[in-house]
Tab-separated table of C-alpha atoms and ligand atoms in Angstrom:
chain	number	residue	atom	x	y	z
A	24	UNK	CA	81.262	97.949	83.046
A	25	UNK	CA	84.314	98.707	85.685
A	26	UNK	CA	85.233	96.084	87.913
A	27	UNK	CA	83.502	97.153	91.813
A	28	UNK	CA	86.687	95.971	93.919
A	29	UNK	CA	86.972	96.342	97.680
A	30	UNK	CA	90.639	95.182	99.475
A	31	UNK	CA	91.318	94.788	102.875
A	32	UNK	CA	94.730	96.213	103.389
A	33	UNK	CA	95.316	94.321	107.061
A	34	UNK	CA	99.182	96.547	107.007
A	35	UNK	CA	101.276	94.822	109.752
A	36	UNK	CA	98.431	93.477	111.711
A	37	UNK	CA	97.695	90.181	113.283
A	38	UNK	CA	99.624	87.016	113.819
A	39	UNK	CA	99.894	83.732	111.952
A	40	UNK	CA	96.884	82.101	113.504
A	41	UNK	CA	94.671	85.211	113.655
A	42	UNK	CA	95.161	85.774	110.025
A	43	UNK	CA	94.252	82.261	109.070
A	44	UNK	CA	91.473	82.844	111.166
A	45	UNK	CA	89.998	86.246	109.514
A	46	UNK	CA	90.387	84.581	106.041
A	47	UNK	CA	88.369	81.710	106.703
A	48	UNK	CA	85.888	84.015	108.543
A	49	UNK	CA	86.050	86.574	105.045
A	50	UNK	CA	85.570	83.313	102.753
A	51	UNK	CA	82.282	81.956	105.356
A	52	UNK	CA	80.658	85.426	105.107
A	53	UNK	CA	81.916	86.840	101.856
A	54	UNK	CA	82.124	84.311	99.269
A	55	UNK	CA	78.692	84.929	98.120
A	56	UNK	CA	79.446	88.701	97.015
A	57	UNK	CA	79.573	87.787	93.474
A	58	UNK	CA	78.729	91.888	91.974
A	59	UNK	CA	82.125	92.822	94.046
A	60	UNK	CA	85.458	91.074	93.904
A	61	UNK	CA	86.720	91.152	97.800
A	62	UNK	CA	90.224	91.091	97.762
A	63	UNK	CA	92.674	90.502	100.797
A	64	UNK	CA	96.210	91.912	101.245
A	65	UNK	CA	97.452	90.148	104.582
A	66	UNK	CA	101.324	90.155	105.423
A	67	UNK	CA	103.603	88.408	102.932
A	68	UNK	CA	104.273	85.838	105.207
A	69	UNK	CA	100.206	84.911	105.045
A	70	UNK	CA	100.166	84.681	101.352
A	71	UNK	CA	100.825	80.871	100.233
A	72	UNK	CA	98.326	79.973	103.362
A	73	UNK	CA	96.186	82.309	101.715
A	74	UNK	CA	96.305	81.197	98.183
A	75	UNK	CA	95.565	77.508	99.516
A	76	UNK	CA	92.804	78.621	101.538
A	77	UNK	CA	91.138	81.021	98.801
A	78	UNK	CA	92.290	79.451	95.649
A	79	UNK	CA	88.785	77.604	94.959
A	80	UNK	CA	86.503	80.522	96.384
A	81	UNK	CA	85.639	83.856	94.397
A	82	UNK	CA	88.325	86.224	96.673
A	83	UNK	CA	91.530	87.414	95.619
A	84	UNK	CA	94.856	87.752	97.296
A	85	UNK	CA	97.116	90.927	97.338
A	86	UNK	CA	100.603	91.572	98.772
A	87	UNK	CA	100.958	94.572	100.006
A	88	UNK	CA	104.408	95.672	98.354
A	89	UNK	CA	107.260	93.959	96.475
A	90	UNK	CA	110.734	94.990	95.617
A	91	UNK	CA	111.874	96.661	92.343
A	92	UNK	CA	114.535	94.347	91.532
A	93	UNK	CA	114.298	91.413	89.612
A	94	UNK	CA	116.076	89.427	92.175
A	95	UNK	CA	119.494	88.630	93.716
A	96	UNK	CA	121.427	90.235	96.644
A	97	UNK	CA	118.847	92.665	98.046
A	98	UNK	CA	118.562	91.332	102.187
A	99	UNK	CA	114.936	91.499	103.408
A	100	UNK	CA	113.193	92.258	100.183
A	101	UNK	CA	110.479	89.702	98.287
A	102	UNK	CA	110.154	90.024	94.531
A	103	UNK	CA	106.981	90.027	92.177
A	104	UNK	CA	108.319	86.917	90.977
A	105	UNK	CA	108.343	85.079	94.347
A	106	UNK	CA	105.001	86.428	94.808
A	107	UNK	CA	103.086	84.867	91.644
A	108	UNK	CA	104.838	81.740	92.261
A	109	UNK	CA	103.265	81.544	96.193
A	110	UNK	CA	99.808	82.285	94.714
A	111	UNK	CA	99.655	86.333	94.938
A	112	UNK	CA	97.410	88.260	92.215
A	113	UNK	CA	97.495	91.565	93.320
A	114	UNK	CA	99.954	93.929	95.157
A	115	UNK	CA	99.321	97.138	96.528
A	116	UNK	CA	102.331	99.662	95.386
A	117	UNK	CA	103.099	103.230	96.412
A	118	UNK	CA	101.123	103.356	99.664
A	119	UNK	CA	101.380	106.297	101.423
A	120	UNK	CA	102.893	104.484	104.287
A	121	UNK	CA	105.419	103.321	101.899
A	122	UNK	CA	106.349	106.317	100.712
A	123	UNK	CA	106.478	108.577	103.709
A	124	UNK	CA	108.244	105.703	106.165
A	125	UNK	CA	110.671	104.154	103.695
A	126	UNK	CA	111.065	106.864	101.376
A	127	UNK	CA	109.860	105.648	97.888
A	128	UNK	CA	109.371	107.546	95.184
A	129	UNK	CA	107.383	107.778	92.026
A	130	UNK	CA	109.886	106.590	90.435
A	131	UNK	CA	110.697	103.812	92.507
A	132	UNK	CA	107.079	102.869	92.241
A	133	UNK	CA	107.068	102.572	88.787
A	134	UNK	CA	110.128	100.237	88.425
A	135	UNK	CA	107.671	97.954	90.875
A	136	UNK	CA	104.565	98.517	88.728
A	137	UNK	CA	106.769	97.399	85.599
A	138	UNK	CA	107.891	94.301	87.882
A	139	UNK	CA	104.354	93.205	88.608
A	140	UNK	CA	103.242	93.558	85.227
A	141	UNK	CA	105.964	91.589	84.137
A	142	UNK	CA	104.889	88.692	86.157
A	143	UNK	CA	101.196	89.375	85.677
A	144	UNK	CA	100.340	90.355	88.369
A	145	UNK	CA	97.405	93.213	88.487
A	146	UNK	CA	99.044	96.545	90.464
A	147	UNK	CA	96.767	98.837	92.801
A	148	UNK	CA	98.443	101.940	92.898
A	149	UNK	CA	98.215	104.249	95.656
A	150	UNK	CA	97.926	108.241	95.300
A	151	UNK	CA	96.992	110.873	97.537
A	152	UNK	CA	98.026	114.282	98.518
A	153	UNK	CA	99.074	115.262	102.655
A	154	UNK	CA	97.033	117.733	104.618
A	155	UNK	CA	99.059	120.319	103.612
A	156	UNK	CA	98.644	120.203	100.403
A	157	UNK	CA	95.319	120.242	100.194
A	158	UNK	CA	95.078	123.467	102.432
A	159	UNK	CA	97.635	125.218	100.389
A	160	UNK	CA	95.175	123.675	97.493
A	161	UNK	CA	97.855	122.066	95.710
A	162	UNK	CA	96.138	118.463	95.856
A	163	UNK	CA	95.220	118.496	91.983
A	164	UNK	CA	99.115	119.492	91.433
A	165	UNK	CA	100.430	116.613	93.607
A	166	UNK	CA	98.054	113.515	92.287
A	167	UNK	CA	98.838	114.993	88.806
A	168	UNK	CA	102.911	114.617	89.462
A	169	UNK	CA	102.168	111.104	91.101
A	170	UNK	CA	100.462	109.730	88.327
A	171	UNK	CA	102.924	111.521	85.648
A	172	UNK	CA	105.785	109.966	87.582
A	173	UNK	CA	104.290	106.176	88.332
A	174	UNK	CA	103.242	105.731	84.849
A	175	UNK	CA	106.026	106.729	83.009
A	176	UNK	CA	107.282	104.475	80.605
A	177	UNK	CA	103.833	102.595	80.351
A	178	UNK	CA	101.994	101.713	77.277
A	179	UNK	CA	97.767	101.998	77.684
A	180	UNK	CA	97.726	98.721	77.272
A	181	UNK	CA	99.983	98.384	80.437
A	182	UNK	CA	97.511	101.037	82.331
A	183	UNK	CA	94.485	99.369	81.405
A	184	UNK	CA	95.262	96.435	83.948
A	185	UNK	CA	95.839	98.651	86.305
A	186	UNK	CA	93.917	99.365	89.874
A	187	UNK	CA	94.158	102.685	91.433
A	188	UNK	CA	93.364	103.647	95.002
A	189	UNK	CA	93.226	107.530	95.985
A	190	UNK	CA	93.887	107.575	99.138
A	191	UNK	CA	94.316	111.266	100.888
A	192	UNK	CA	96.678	110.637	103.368
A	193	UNK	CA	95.206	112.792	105.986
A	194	UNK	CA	91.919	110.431	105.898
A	195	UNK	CA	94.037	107.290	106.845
A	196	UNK	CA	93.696	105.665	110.005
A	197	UNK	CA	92.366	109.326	111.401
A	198	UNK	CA	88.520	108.541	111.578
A	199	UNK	CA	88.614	111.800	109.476
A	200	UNK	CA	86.895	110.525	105.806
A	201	UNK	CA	86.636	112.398	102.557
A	202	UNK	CA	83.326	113.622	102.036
A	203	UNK	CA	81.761	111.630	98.796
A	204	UNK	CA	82.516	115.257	97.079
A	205	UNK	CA	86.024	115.893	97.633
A	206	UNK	CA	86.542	111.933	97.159
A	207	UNK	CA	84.400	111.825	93.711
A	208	UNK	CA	86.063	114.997	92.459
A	209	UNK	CA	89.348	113.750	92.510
A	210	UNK	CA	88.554	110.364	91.060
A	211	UNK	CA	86.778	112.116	88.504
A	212	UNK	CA	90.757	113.784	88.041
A	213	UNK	CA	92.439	110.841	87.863
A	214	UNK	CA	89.976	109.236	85.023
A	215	UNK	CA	90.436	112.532	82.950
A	216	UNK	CA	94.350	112.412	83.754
A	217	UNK	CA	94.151	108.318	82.666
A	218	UNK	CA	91.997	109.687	78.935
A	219	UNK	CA	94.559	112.681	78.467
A	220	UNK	CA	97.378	109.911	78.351
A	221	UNK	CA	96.128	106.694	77.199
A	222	UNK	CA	92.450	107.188	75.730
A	223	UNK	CA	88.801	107.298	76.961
A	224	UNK	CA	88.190	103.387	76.544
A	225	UNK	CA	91.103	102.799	79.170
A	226	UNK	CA	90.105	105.608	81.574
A	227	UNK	CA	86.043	104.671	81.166
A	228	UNK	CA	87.080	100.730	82.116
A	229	UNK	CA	90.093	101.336	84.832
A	230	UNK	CA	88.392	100.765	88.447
A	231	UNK	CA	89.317	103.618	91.134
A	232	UNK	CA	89.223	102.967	94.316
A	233	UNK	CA	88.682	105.702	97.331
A	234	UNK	CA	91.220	104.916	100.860
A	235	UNK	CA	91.250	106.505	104.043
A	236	UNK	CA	88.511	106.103	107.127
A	237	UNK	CA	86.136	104.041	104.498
A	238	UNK	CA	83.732	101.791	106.698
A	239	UNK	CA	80.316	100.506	107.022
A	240	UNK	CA	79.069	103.721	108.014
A	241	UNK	CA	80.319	105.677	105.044
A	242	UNK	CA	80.725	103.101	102.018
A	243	UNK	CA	77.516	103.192	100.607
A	244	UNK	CA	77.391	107.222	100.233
A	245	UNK	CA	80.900	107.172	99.009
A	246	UNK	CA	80.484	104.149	96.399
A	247	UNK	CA	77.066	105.649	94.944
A	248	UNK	CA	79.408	108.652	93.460
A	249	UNK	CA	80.111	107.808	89.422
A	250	UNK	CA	83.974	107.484	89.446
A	251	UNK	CA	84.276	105.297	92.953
A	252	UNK	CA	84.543	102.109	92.307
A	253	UNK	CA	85.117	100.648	95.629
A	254	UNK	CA	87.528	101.382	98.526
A	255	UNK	CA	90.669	100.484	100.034
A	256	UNK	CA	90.531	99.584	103.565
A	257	UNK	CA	92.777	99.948	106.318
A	258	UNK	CA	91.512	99.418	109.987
A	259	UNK	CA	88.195	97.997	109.108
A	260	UNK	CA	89.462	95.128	107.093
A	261	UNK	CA	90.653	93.342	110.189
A	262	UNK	CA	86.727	92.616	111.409
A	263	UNK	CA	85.575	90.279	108.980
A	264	UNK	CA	82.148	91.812	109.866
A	265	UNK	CA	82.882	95.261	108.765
A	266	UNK	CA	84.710	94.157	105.579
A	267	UNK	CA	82.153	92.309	104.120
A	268	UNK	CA	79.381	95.067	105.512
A	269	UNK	CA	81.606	97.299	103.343
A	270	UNK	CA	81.757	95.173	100.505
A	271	UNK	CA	78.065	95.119	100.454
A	272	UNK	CA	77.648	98.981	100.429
A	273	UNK	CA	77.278	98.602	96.590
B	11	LIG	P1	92.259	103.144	106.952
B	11	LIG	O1	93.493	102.817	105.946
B	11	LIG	O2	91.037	102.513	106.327
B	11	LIG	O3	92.645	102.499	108.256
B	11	LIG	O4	92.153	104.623	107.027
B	11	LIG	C1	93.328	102.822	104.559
B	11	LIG	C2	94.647	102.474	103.905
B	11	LIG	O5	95.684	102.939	104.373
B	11	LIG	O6	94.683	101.730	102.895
């Protein structure tokens, strides 16, 4: 059975107080989700707050990026190992936002999945194709060569604790969602890609998660396709009502 998994990706949203605030209303009304783990992704500066607040409930705690260096002289930049050490168990890597406003690269991505593994910490990888692309109908081509390029280097034991999120990056933040068919048919993609590579047990288990415009109005049609496993939210992780109404689209 794969793991059902929603995260509330909060981005650079909300101050110190507000955030304490939205976890402790996410632990009162979500706690009791036990056939979903809810996992939150608030700022980095929110996450050893966050550990202390959610370390005896049943919700998890993601960063939402780390560095690819071990440490050292790198200004500005937090490491995986700083991370597990506040608390963190998750960490979003390779969101689109990433990639498009500071430039990183598959590769790039996959020197921070390697990071986060090395710590143990569980990865939730981001892929998705621009508008573009999927007019010109090259969106297969493009997850393909994001995958290819992410997991390089990885062993299927190092895959199988790993998250992924497809996340078409002309559904995020735009209203505009992925119809449960486009959504399903690409996650169906990326769990063939995943058996090609490292085996059917890995690819049947792995949980993939669909981003972009996912709320309470949409999750339950898009979570009751096979390969869906859950969602990746943006805006509507930052009402603790709509979060949880999402995590209960199951
Ligand atoms: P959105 O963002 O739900 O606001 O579209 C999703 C994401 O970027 O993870």
């Amino acid at each position: 059975m794969r793991e059902k998994i929603v995260t509330g990706n909060w981005k650079m949203n909300k101050n110190f107080p507000e955030g304490i605030n939205l976890i402790q209303e996410i632990i009162e009304k979500g706690n009791s989700t036990p056939n979903v783990k809810i996992i939150v992704a608030p700022p980095f500066l929110f996450q050893y707050e966050a550990f202390n607040l959610l370390k005896n409930t049943l919700i998890g705690l993601a960063a939402q990026n780390c560095s690819e260096q071990e440490n050292g002289a790198f200004t500005g930049e937090i490491s995986a190992q700083m991370l597990k050490s506040a608390g963190t168990q998750y960490i979003i890597l390779g969101h689109s936002e990433r990639r498009s406003y500071y430039h990183e690269t598959d590769q790039v991505i996959n020197l921070k999945i390697k990071q986060t593994l090395k710590y143990d910490l569980k990865p939730i990888v981001c892929c998705g194709e621009l508008l573009e692309e999927r007019e010109k109908n090259e969106h297969f081509h493009v997850i393909k060569k994001q995958l290819n390029g992410m997991f390089e280097g990885l062993s299927a034991e190092q895959i199988s604790k790993l998250i992924i999120a497809y996340e078409p990056v002309w559904a995020i933040g735009t209203g505009k969602t992925a119809s449960p068919e486009q959504a399903q048919e690409i996650h169906q993609y990326i769990r063939e890609i995943i058996q090609n590579s490292f085996g059917g047990v890995v690819a049947q288990n792995i949980s993939i998660l669909y981003g972009g415009s996912c709320k309470p109005s949409n999750a339950k049609e898009l979570f009751e396709k096979p390969d869906i496993d859950g969602g990746l939210i943006g805006g509507a992780s930052l009402v603790a009502d709509d979060f949880i109404a999402i995590a209960k689209s199951f």
